[in-house]
Amino acid sequence: MERRHETEMWKRKGTVLFLWVFFAVCMRLNVEAKSSSTLETQIEAKLKQLNKPAVKTIKSEDGDIIDCVNIYDQPAFDHPALKNHTIKMMPNYLLELKKSSTEEGLKSEIFQTWQKSGSCPKGTIPIRRIVREDLLRAASLDNFGRKPPHQYENSTDQANGYVPENRSSAYLLTVGYNYIGAQADINLWNPKVAQTNDFTTAQIWLKNNNGPYFESVESGWTVNPKLYGDGATRFFAYWTRDSYRSTGCFDLTCSGFVQTGQVVLGGTIGPISSFYGQQYDINVGMFLEPNSGNWYLKLKNNIAIGYWPAEIMGSLRHSAIAVQWGGQVSSMNVGKKTPHTSTQMGSGEFANGRFQQSCFMRNIRIVDYSLQLKYPRDVTPMTQEPFCYTAVNDARPGIEPEFYFGGPGRDLPHCP
Ligand SMILES: *[C@@H]1O[C@H](CO)[C@@H](O)[C@H](O)[C@H]1NC(C)=O
Ligand SMILES: *[C@@H]1O[C@H](CO)[C@@H](O)[C@H](O)[C@H]1NC(C)=O
Ligand SMILES: *[C@@H]1O[C@H](CO)[C@@H](O)[C@H](O)[C@H]1NC(C)=O
């Protein structure tokens, strides 16, 4: 009797315990299902927000999907400051602004891969579609399409002009005047990116400040597997109002840049230069239209891409005070961290390798209020990690200066 009672009791206890465990497991599953469905919902929402309805879709052989989107449906108009914005095409005088020189021959070959597969109808612009995998590769949905913030480990580092955290640059700098435009022919290469979170660029920066806090408009080419999902060389545009902290992004991955032309931001470009072989370069220029305060972007001297409207800029809408031409490697393994990343800059060769080996920029020009393209008055080659990436300005009297930059990254023994 006693025994039976005890057994009954244990049975009951067992049932209660079982129910508890069952309940707990259910709760947990429920929580997991809920959080994954929340992420799923957020991804869906972000994709819906970024990818606008397409009038026509083009499948590019490089794997990109290109959507032809009505020009007034583009992401820019999601920006609160651009709700009533009217599109202003690049004024002719800026479109016609170019160096009257020769050397046009090889440039005309540069193209975007997707153009082999079609074109967009009138009134629409081609936009690279963002897919689920692109978002999943990002550290967070909020950081998607953004460079890491420009900051220093500590103020001593900053005062000593040390490398800002997680980025290393080699560039030609001009400061001290009001610049309302800059351009260069940028040599095209396909450097290796060694770590999944790294990227490398060859680009022009126009900034409102040469210090750690700046606004910038930027353009050039990049290899950025995290953002684009492959190791291809791609044309990009970038802007920030707060040193990459919370505003701006690559291409059209956030609202701000107004696209007017038929070039895909973030689209692959080619052909790529080869060592001791054919060299290719692409002319990139950014120009302020002082009346509107819009910064216009053009390619190959006379192809209008679009603009950064004054509404999204601070003092940069009046002029830039610093211009940089060069390369940047973004990686957790630069600066004091060892081993240094093996992500390459430029062609992957140091700047002293020269033509057909090192990445160059030429036809480097600024525009001031005279509205003429000029070679900048004072230029300084700068490099933050001289044993990893170098910068050399080859400026001899009587010839067009050529700026060389780049390097392999990790290079024993000096860049360990
Ligand atoms: C857009 O226009 C509406 C109506 O005129 C106005 O109320 C609103 O403030 C404007 N928004 C911006 C961002 O200029
Ligand atoms: C700041 O950086 C310097 C230079 O690398 C280093 O010597 C110093 O210990 C750092 N200070 C702090 C507070 O971390
Ligand atoms: C730099 O990388 C480190 C290491 O991953 C990370 O913890 C840090 O937040 C990064 N700093 C910036 C400014 O992005």
CSV table of C-alpha atoms and ligand atoms in Angstrom, one decimal:
chain,number,residue,atom,x,y,z
A,1,MET,CA,0.0,0.0,0.0
A,2,GLU,CA,2.7,2.4,1.1
A,3,ARG,CA,4.8,1.3,-1.8
A,4,ARG,CA,2.0,1.7,-4.3
A,5,HIS,CA,1.3,5.2,-3.0
A,6,GLU,CA,4.9,6.1,-3.4
A,7,THR,CA,5.0,4.8,-6.9
A,8,GLU,CA,1.9,6.8,-7.8
A,9,MET,CA,3.5,9.9,-6.3
A,10,TRP,CA,6.7,9.4,-8.4
A,11,LYS,CA,4.6,8.8,-11.4
A,12,ARG,CA,2.7,12.1,-10.8
A,13,LYS,CA,6.0,13.9,-10.1
A,14,GLY,CA,7.4,12.4,-13.3
A,15,THR,CA,4.5,13.7,-15.3
A,16,VAL,CA,4.8,17.1,-13.8
A,17,LEU,CA,8.5,17.2,-14.6
A,18,PHE,CA,7.9,15.9,-18.1
A,19,LEU,CA,5.3,18.6,-18.6
A,20,TRP,CA,7.7,21.2,-17.4
A,21,VAL,CA,10.5,20.0,-19.7
A,22,PHE,CA,8.0,19.8,-22.6
A,23,PHE,CA,6.8,23.3,-21.8
A,24,ALA,CA,10.3,24.7,-21.5
A,25,VAL,CA,11.3,23.2,-24.9
A,26,CYS,CA,8.2,24.5,-26.5
A,27,MET,CA,8.9,28.0,-25.1
A,28,ARG,CA,12.5,27.9,-26.4
A,29,LEU,CA,11.5,26.7,-29.8
A,30,ASN,CA,8.9,29.4,-29.9
A,31,VAL,CA,11.5,32.1,-29.0
A,32,GLU,CA,13.9,30.7,-31.6
A,33,ALA,CA,11.2,30.7,-34.2
A,34,LYS,CA,10.2,34.1,-33.3
A,35,SER,CA,13.7,35.6,-33.4
A,36,SER,CA,14.5,33.9,-36.7
A,37,SER,CA,11.2,35.1,-38.1
A,38,THR,CA,12.0,38.6,-36.9
A,39,LEU,CA,15.3,38.5,-38.7
A,40,GLU,CA,13.5,37.1,-41.7
A,41,THR,CA,11.0,39.9,-41.5
A,42,GLN,CA,13.7,42.5,-41.2
A,43,ILE,CA,15.5,41.1,-44.2
A,44,GLU,CA,12.3,41.1,-46.3
A,45,ALA,CA,11.6,44.6,-45.3
A,46,LYS,CA,15.1,45.8,-46.1
A,47,LEU,CA,15.1,44.1,-49.5
A,48,LYS,CA,11.7,45.6,-50.2
A,49,GLN,CA,12.9,49.1,-49.2
A,50,LEU,CA,16.2,48.8,-51.2
A,51,ASN,CA,15.0,47.2,-54.4
A,52,LYS,CA,12.5,49.4,-56.2
A,53,PRO,CA,9.9,48.0,-58.6
A,54,ALA,CA,11.6,47.2,-62.0
A,55,VAL,CA,10.2,48.1,-65.3
A,56,LYS,CA,12.6,45.6,-66.9
A,57,THR,CA,15.2,43.2,-65.5
A,58,ILE,CA,18.5,42.3,-67.0
A,59,LYS,CA,20.5,39.2,-66.0
A,60,SER,CA,24.2,40.0,-66.3
A,61,GLU,CA,26.7,37.2,-67.1
A,62,ASP,CA,28.8,38.2,-64.0
A,63,GLY,CA,25.9,37.1,-61.8
A,64,ASP,CA,24.4,40.5,-61.1
A,65,ILE,CA,20.7,41.2,-61.6
A,66,ILE,CA,20.1,44.7,-63.0
A,67,ASP,CA,16.7,46.3,-62.4
A,68,CYS,CA,15.6,49.2,-64.7
A,69,VAL,CA,13.8,51.4,-62.2
A,70,ASN,CA,11.8,54.5,-63.0
A,71,ILE,CA,14.1,57.4,-62.3
A,72,TYR,CA,11.7,58.9,-59.7
A,73,ASP,CA,11.2,55.6,-57.9
A,74,GLN,CA,15.0,55.3,-57.0
A,75,PRO,CA,16.1,55.0,-53.4
A,76,ALA,CA,17.2,58.7,-53.1
A,77,PHE,CA,13.6,59.7,-52.7
A,78,ASP,CA,13.3,57.7,-49.5
A,79,HIS,CA,15.6,60.2,-47.8
A,80,PRO,CA,13.6,62.5,-45.6
A,81,ALA,CA,15.4,65.6,-46.9
A,82,LEU,CA,14.7,64.6,-50.6
A,83,LYS,CA,10.9,64.2,-50.4
A,84,ASN,CA,10.2,67.2,-52.7
A,85,HIS,CA,13.5,67.0,-54.6
A,86,THR,CA,13.4,67.7,-58.3
A,87,ILE,CA,16.1,65.9,-60.4
A,88,LYS,CA,18.6,68.3,-61.9
A,89,MET,CA,20.7,66.8,-64.7
A,90,MET,CA,24.4,67.6,-64.8
A,91,PRO,CA,24.8,71.1,-66.3
A,92,ASN,CA,26.5,71.1,-69.7
A,93,TYR,CA,29.5,73.3,-68.7
A,94,LEU,CA,30.5,70.6,-66.1
A,95,LEU,CA,29.9,67.8,-68.6
A,96,GLU,CA,32.1,69.6,-71.1
A,97,LEU,CA,34.8,70.3,-68.6
A,98,LYS,CA,37.8,68.1,-69.6
A,99,LYS,CA,41.4,68.1,-70.3
A,100,SER,CA,42.0,68.8,-73.9
A,101,SER,CA,44.6,66.1,-74.2
A,102,THR,CA,45.0,63.0,-76.2
A,103,GLU,CA,45.4,59.5,-74.7
A,104,GLU,CA,41.7,58.8,-75.3
A,105,GLY,CA,42.5,55.6,-77.2
A,106,LEU,CA,42.4,52.9,-74.6
A,107,LYS,CA,39.8,54.5,-72.4
A,108,SER,CA,36.9,53.9,-74.8
A,109,GLU,CA,37.2,50.2,-74.3
A,110,ILE,CA,36.2,50.3,-70.6
A,111,PHE,CA,32.7,49.0,-70.1
A,112,GLN,CA,30.4,47.4,-67.6
A,113,THR,CA,29.8,43.7,-68.0
A,114,TRP,CA,26.0,43.9,-67.7
A,115,GLN,CA,25.8,46.1,-70.8
A,116,LYS,CA,26.5,43.0,-72.9
A,117,SER,CA,23.1,41.7,-71.9
A,118,GLY,CA,20.9,44.7,-72.6
A,119,SER,CA,20.0,48.3,-71.7
A,120,CYS,CA,17.4,50.2,-69.8
A,121,PRO,CA,14.4,51.9,-71.3
A,122,LYS,CA,14.2,55.7,-71.4
A,123,GLY,CA,13.1,57.3,-68.1
A,124,THR,CA,14.6,54.4,-66.1
A,125,ILE,CA,18.0,53.8,-64.5
A,126,PRO,CA,19.9,50.6,-64.0
A,127,ILE,CA,20.3,49.5,-60.4
A,128,ARG,CA,22.2,46.4,-59.1
A,129,ARG,CA,19.6,44.3,-57.3
A,130,ILE,CA,20.5,43.5,-53.6
A,131,VAL,CA,19.8,39.9,-52.7
A,132,ARG,CA,19.3,38.1,-49.4
A,133,GLU,CA,22.9,36.8,-49.4
A,134,ASP,CA,24.2,40.3,-49.6
A,135,LEU,CA,22.4,41.3,-46.4
A,136,LEU,CA,23.4,38.1,-44.6
A,137,ARG,CA,27.1,38.8,-45.2
A,138,ALA,CA,26.8,42.2,-43.5
A,139,ALA,CA,27.7,42.5,-39.8
A,140,SER,CA,24.3,44.0,-39.2
A,141,LEU,CA,21.5,45.3,-41.4
A,142,ASP,CA,22.2,48.8,-40.2
A,143,ASN,CA,25.8,48.6,-41.3
A,144,PHE,CA,25.0,47.2,-44.7
A,145,GLY,CA,26.8,49.2,-47.4
A,146,ARG,CA,28.8,51.3,-45.0
A,147,LYS,CA,32.5,51.7,-44.4
A,148,PRO,CA,33.6,51.1,-40.8
A,149,PRO,CA,33.7,54.4,-38.8
A,150,HIS,CA,36.8,56.5,-39.1
A,151,GLN,CA,38.3,56.5,-35.6
A,152,TYR,CA,41.5,56.1,-33.7
A,153,GLU,CA,42.3,53.7,-30.9
A,154,ASN,CA,43.1,56.6,-28.6
A,155,SER,CA,43.8,60.3,-28.7
A,156,THR,CA,47.6,59.8,-28.5
A,157,ASP,CA,47.4,57.8,-31.7
A,158,GLN,CA,45.4,60.5,-33.3
A,159,ALA,CA,47.8,63.3,-32.2
A,160,ASN,CA,50.7,61.3,-33.6
A,161,GLY,CA,49.0,60.9,-37.0
A,162,TYR,CA,48.9,57.2,-36.5
A,163,VAL,CA,46.8,54.9,-38.6
A,164,PRO,CA,43.1,55.1,-37.9
A,165,GLU,CA,41.6,51.9,-36.7
A,166,ASN,CA,41.2,49.1,-39.3
A,167,ARG,CA,42.2,51.1,-42.4
A,168,SER,CA,45.4,51.9,-44.2
A,169,SER,CA,45.8,54.4,-47.0
A,170,ALA,CA,48.4,55.6,-49.5
A,171,TYR,CA,47.4,58.7,-51.4
A,172,LEU,CA,48.3,62.1,-52.9
A,173,LEU,CA,47.0,64.9,-50.8
A,174,THR,CA,46.2,68.6,-51.6
A,175,VAL,CA,44.9,71.0,-49.0
A,176,GLY,CA,44.6,74.7,-48.4
A,177,TYR,CA,42.2,76.0,-51.1
A,178,ASN,CA,38.6,75.7,-51.8
A,179,TYR,CA,38.1,72.9,-54.3
A,180,ILE,CA,34.9,72.5,-56.3
A,181,GLY,CA,36.0,69.6,-58.3
A,182,ALA,CA,38.6,66.9,-58.8
A,183,GLN,CA,39.4,64.2,-61.3
A,184,ALA,CA,41.9,61.6,-62.4
A,185,ASP,CA,42.4,58.7,-64.8
A,186,ILE,CA,42.6,55.7,-62.5
A,187,ASN,CA,44.5,52.6,-63.6
A,188,LEU,CA,42.3,49.4,-63.4
A,189,TRP,CA,43.5,46.4,-61.5
A,190,ASN,CA,42.1,43.4,-59.7
A,191,PRO,CA,44.0,43.2,-56.4
A,192,LYS,CA,43.6,40.2,-54.1
A,193,VAL,CA,41.4,40.6,-51.0
A,194,ALA,CA,42.8,38.1,-48.4
A,195,GLN,CA,40.2,38.2,-45.6
A,196,THR,CA,36.4,38.1,-45.9
A,197,ASN,CA,35.9,41.4,-44.0
A,198,ASP,CA,38.5,43.3,-46.0
A,199,PHE,CA,38.1,45.6,-49.0
A,200,THR,CA,40.5,47.6,-51.1
A,201,THR,CA,39.9,50.7,-53.2
A,202,ALA,CA,41.5,53.0,-55.7
A,203,GLN,CA,39.6,56.3,-55.5
A,204,ILE,CA,39.3,60.1,-55.2
A,205,TRP,CA,38.1,61.7,-52.0
A,206,LEU,CA,36.8,65.3,-51.7
A,207,LYS,CA,36.5,66.3,-48.0
A,208,ASN,CA,35.4,69.3,-46.1
A,209,ASN,CA,38.1,68.7,-43.4
A,210,ASN,CA,41.5,67.1,-43.4
A,211,GLY,CA,41.1,65.9,-39.8
A,212,PRO,CA,39.4,62.9,-38.2
A,213,TYR,CA,35.9,64.4,-38.6
A,214,PHE,CA,34.8,65.0,-42.2
A,215,GLU,CA,32.2,64.9,-44.8
A,216,SER,CA,33.2,63.3,-48.1
A,217,VAL,CA,32.1,62.4,-51.6
A,218,GLU,CA,34.2,59.5,-53.1
A,219,SER,CA,34.4,57.5,-56.2
A,220,GLY,CA,36.7,55.0,-58.0
A,221,TRP,CA,36.9,51.2,-58.1
A,222,THR,CA,36.9,48.6,-55.3
A,223,VAL,CA,37.2,44.9,-54.7
A,224,ASN,CA,34.8,44.3,-51.8
A,225,PRO,CA,33.6,40.7,-51.4
A,226,LYS,CA,31.7,41.3,-48.3
A,227,LEU,CA,29.5,43.9,-50.0
A,228,TYR,CA,29.2,42.4,-53.5
A,229,GLY,CA,29.8,38.7,-52.9
A,230,ASP,CA,32.8,38.3,-55.2
A,231,GLY,CA,36.3,39.4,-56.0
A,232,ALA,CA,35.5,41.5,-59.1
A,233,THR,CA,36.7,45.0,-59.7
A,234,ARG,CA,33.6,47.3,-59.4
A,235,PHE,CA,32.9,51.0,-60.0
A,236,PHE,CA,31.6,52.7,-56.8
A,237,ALA,CA,30.3,55.9,-55.4
A,238,TYR,CA,30.4,56.7,-51.6
A,239,TRP,CA,29.4,59.6,-49.4
A,240,THR,CA,29.4,60.4,-45.7
A,241,ARG,CA,28.5,63.4,-43.6
A,242,ASP,CA,30.0,62.1,-40.3
A,243,SER,CA,33.3,60.2,-41.0
A,244,TYR,CA,31.4,57.0,-41.9
A,245,ARG,CA,29.6,56.9,-38.5
A,246,SER,CA,25.9,56.9,-39.2
A,247,THR,CA,25.4,58.5,-42.6
A,248,GLY,CA,26.1,57.6,-46.2
A,249,CYS,CA,27.0,54.4,-48.0
A,250,PHE,CA,28.4,52.7,-51.1
A,251,ASP,CA,26.3,53.2,-54.3
A,252,LEU,CA,22.6,53.1,-53.8
A,253,THR,CA,22.6,50.9,-50.7
A,254,CYS,CA,21.1,53.7,-48.7
A,255,SER,CA,19.1,56.8,-49.8
A,256,GLY,CA,21.0,59.9,-50.8
A,257,PHE,CA,22.7,59.7,-54.2
A,258,VAL,CA,20.6,60.6,-57.1
A,259,GLN,CA,21.4,58.5,-60.2
A,260,THR,CA,20.6,60.0,-63.6
A,261,GLY,CA,22.8,58.0,-66.0
A,262,GLN,CA,23.0,54.5,-67.4
A,263,VAL,CA,26.0,53.3,-65.5
A,264,VAL,CA,25.4,50.8,-62.7
A,265,LEU,CA,26.9,51.8,-59.3
A,266,GLY,CA,28.6,48.8,-57.9
A,267,GLY,CA,28.7,47.1,-61.3
A,268,THR,CA,31.8,45.3,-62.5
A,269,ILE,CA,34.1,47.1,-64.9
A,270,GLY,CA,36.8,46.0,-67.3
A,271,PRO,CA,39.0,45.1,-69.0
A,272,ILE,CA,41.6,44.9,-66.2
A,273,SER,CA,45.3,45.8,-66.7
A,274,SER,CA,47.9,43.0,-66.8
A,275,PHE,CA,51.6,43.0,-65.6
A,276,TYR,CA,53.9,44.0,-68.4
A,277,GLY,CA,50.8,44.0,-70.7
A,278,GLN,CA,48.0,46.3,-71.8
A,279,GLN,CA,47.1,49.0,-69.3
A,280,TYR,CA,43.5,50.3,-68.8
A,281,ASP,CA,42.3,53.3,-66.9
A,282,ILE,CA,39.1,55.0,-66.3
A,283,ASN,CA,38.5,58.8,-65.9
A,284,VAL,CA,36.5,59.6,-62.8
A,285,GLY,CA,35.5,63.2,-61.8
A,286,MET,CA,33.4,64.9,-59.1
A,287,PHE,CA,32.3,68.5,-59.6
A,288,LEU,CA,30.3,70.9,-57.5
A,289,GLU,CA,27.7,73.0,-59.1
A,290,PRO,CA,27.9,76.1,-56.8
A,291,ASN,CA,24.4,77.4,-57.3
A,292,SER,CA,22.6,74.2,-56.4
A,293,GLY,CA,25.3,72.8,-54.0
A,294,ASN,CA,25.0,69.4,-55.8
A,295,TRP,CA,28.2,67.3,-56.3
A,296,TYR,CA,28.0,65.7,-59.7
A,297,LEU,CA,29.8,62.5,-60.6
A,298,LYS,CA,31.0,61.7,-64.1
A,299,LEU,CA,32.9,58.9,-65.8
A,300,LYS,CA,35.1,58.8,-68.9
A,301,ASN,CA,35.1,62.6,-69.2
A,302,ASN,CA,31.6,63.0,-70.4
A,303,ILE,CA,29.3,60.3,-69.0
A,304,ALA,CA,27.0,61.8,-66.3
A,305,ILE,CA,26.3,59.3,-63.5
A,306,GLY,CA,24.3,61.3,-61.1
A,307,TYR,CA,24.9,63.5,-58.0
A,308,TRP,CA,25.0,63.9,-54.3
A,309,PRO,CA,22.3,66.6,-53.6
A,310,ALA,CA,23.0,69.6,-51.4
A,311,GLU,CA,20.2,68.5,-49.1
A,312,ILE,CA,22.3,65.6,-47.7
A,313,MET,CA,25.5,67.6,-47.3
A,314,GLY,CA,26.8,70.0,-44.7
A,315,SER,CA,29.5,72.5,-45.5
A,316,LEU,CA,30.7,70.3,-48.3
A,317,ARG,CA,27.9,71.8,-50.4
A,318,HIS,CA,29.9,75.0,-50.5
A,319,SER,CA,33.4,73.5,-51.3
A,320,ALA,CA,35.9,70.9,-50.3
A,321,ILE,CA,39.1,71.9,-48.6
A,322,ALA,CA,41.1,68.6,-49.1
A,323,VAL,CA,41.4,66.2,-52.0
A,324,GLN,CA,43.0,62.8,-51.9
A,325,TRP,CA,43.8,60.5,-54.8
A,326,GLY,CA,44.9,56.9,-53.9
A,327,GLY,CA,44.1,53.6,-52.3
A,328,GLN,CA,42.7,52.3,-49.1
A,329,VAL,CA,42.7,48.9,-47.5
A,330,SER,CA,40.0,48.3,-44.9
A,331,SER,CA,40.8,45.4,-42.6
A,332,MET,CA,40.9,44.4,-38.9
A,333,ASN,CA,44.6,43.4,-39.5
A,334,VAL,CA,46.3,46.7,-40.2
A,335,GLY,CA,48.2,49.0,-37.9
A,336,LYS,CA,49.5,47.4,-34.8
A,337,LYS,CA,47.9,44.0,-35.4
A,338,THR,CA,50.0,41.1,-36.6
A,339,PRO,CA,50.0,39.3,-38.8
A,340,HIS,CA,49.2,42.1,-41.2
A,341,THR,CA,46.5,41.4,-43.8
A,342,SER,CA,47.7,40.2,-47.2
A,343,THR,CA,45.0,42.2,-48.9
A,344,GLN,CA,46.6,44.1,-51.7
A,345,MET,CA,46.3,47.8,-52.7
A,346,GLY,CA,46.4,49.0,-56.3
A,347,SER,CA,48.0,46.3,-58.4
A,348,GLY,CA,49.5,44.6,-55.4
A,349,GLU,CA,52.9,46.0,-56.3
A,350,PHE,CA,54.7,48.7,-54.4
A,351,ALA,CA,54.5,52.2,-55.9
A,352,ASN,CA,58.2,52.1,-57.1
A,353,GLY,CA,57.4,49.3,-59.5
A,354,ARG,CA,56.2,51.9,-62.0
A,355,PHE,CA,54.2,51.6,-65.3
A,356,GLN,CA,52.7,48.2,-66.1
A,357,GLN,CA,53.5,47.0,-62.6
A,358,SER,CA,52.2,49.5,-60.1
A,359,CYS,CA,48.8,51.2,-60.1
A,360,PHE,CA,48.8,54.8,-61.3
A,361,MET,CA,46.7,57.8,-61.5
A,362,ARG,CA,47.3,60.5,-64.1
A,363,ASN,CA,45.5,63.6,-65.4
A,364,ILE,CA,45.2,64.5,-61.7
A,365,ARG,CA,43.3,67.8,-61.6
A,366,ILE,CA,41.3,70.0,-59.3
A,367,VAL,CA,38.8,72.7,-60.1
A,368,ASP,CA,38.7,76.0,-58.2
A,369,TYR,CA,36.3,79.0,-58.6
A,370,SER,CA,38.1,79.8,-61.9
A,371,LEU,CA,36.2,76.7,-63.2
A,372,GLN,CA,39.3,75.4,-65.0
A,373,LEU,CA,40.9,72.0,-64.5
A,374,LYS,CA,44.3,72.6,-62.9
A,375,TYR,CA,47.1,70.4,-61.6
A,376,PRO,CA,47.0,71.1,-57.8
A,377,ARG,CA,49.4,73.6,-56.5
A,378,ASP,CA,50.9,71.7,-53.6
A,379,VAL,CA,50.7,67.9,-53.5
A,380,THR,CA,52.1,65.5,-50.8
A,381,PRO,CA,52.3,61.8,-51.2
A,382,MET,CA,51.2,60.2,-47.9
A,383,THR,CA,51.3,56.6,-46.7
A,384,GLN,CA,50.2,55.4,-43.3
A,385,GLU,CA,52.1,52.1,-43.4
A,386,PRO,CA,55.1,52.7,-45.5
A,387,PHE,CA,56.4,49.1,-45.2
A,388,CYS,CA,53.0,47.7,-46.4
A,389,TYR,CA,51.8,50.2,-49.0
A,390,THR,CA,53.7,53.0,-50.7
A,391,ALA,CA,53.0,56.3,-52.5
A,392,VAL,CA,55.3,57.9,-55.1
A,393,ASN,CA,54.5,61.0,-57.1
A,394,ASP,CA,56.5,61.0,-60.3
A,395,ALA,CA,56.5,64.7,-61.2
A,396,ARG,CA,59.3,65.7,-63.4
A,397,PRO,CA,59.5,69.1,-65.1
A,398,GLY,CA,57.8,69.3,-68.5
A,399,ILE,CA,55.9,66.0,-68.3
A,400,GLU,CA,52.5,65.0,-67.1
A,401,PRO,CA,52.9,63.9,-63.4
A,402,GLU,CA,52.0,60.3,-62.6
A,403,PHE,CA,51.1,59.2,-59.1
A,404,TYR,CA,51.8,55.6,-58.1
A,405,PHE,CA,50.4,53.8,-55.1
A,406,GLY,CA,49.9,50.4,-53.7
A,407,GLY,CA,51.5,47.3,-52.2
A,408,PRO,CA,51.1,43.7,-51.1
A,409,GLY,CA,50.1,44.3,-47.5
A,410,ARG,CA,51.9,41.7,-45.4
A,411,ASP,CA,55.5,41.6,-46.6
A,412,LEU,CA,58.2,40.1,-44.4
A,413,PRO,CA,60.3,41.2,-42.7
A,414,HIS,CA,59.1,44.9,-42.7
A,415,CYS,CA,55.4,44.4,-42.8
A,416,PRO,CA,55.0,41.4,-40.5
B,1,LIG,C1,7.8,69.1,-48.9
B,1,LIG,O1,6.7,69.9,-49.3
B,1,LIG,C2,5.7,69.9,-48.3
B,1,LIG,C3,4.5,70.6,-48.9
B,1,LIG,O2,4.8,71.8,-49.5
B,1,LIG,C4,6.2,70.6,-47.1
B,1,LIG,O3,5.2,70.6,-46.0
B,1,LIG,C5,7.4,69.8,-46.5
B,1,LIG,O4,8.0,70.4,-45.4
B,1,LIG,C6,8.5,69.6,-47.7
B,1,LIG,N1,9.5,68.7,-47.2
B,1,LIG,C7,10.8,69.0,-47.3
B,1,LIG,C8,11.7,68.0,-46.8
B,1,LIG,O5,11.2,70.0,-47.9
B,2,LIG,C1,47.6,54.8,-27.1
B,2,LIG,O1,48.4,54.5,-28.2
B,2,LIG,C2,49.8,54.6,-27.9
B,2,LIG,C3,50.6,54.4,-29.2
B,2,LIG,O2,50.4,53.2,-29.8
B,2,LIG,C4,50.2,53.6,-26.8
B,2,LIG,O3,51.5,53.7,-26.5
B,2,LIG,C5,49.3,53.9,-25.6
B,2,LIG,O4,49.6,52.9,-24.6
B,2,LIG,C6,47.9,54.0,-25.9
B,2,LIG,N1,47.2,54.5,-24.7
B,2,LIG,C7,46.1,53.9,-24.2
B,2,LIG,C8,45.5,54.7,-23.1
B,2,LIG,O5,45.6,52.9,-24.7
B,3,LIG,C1,38.3,47.4,-35.7
B,3,LIG,O1,38.3,45.9,-35.6
B,3,LIG,C2,38.2,45.5,-34.3
B,3,LIG,C3,38.5,44.0,-34.3
B,3,LIG,O2,37.6,43.3,-35.0
B,3,LIG,C4,36.8,45.8,-33.8
B,3,LIG,O3,36.6,45.3,-32.5
B,3,LIG,C5,36.6,47.3,-33.8
B,3,LIG,O4,35.3,47.7,-33.5
B,3,LIG,C6,37.0,47.9,-35.2
B,3,LIG,N1,37.0,49.3,-35.1
B,3,LIG,C7,36.3,50.1,-35.9
B,3,LIG,C8,36.5,51.6,-35.7
B,3,LIG,O5,35.6,49.7,-36.7
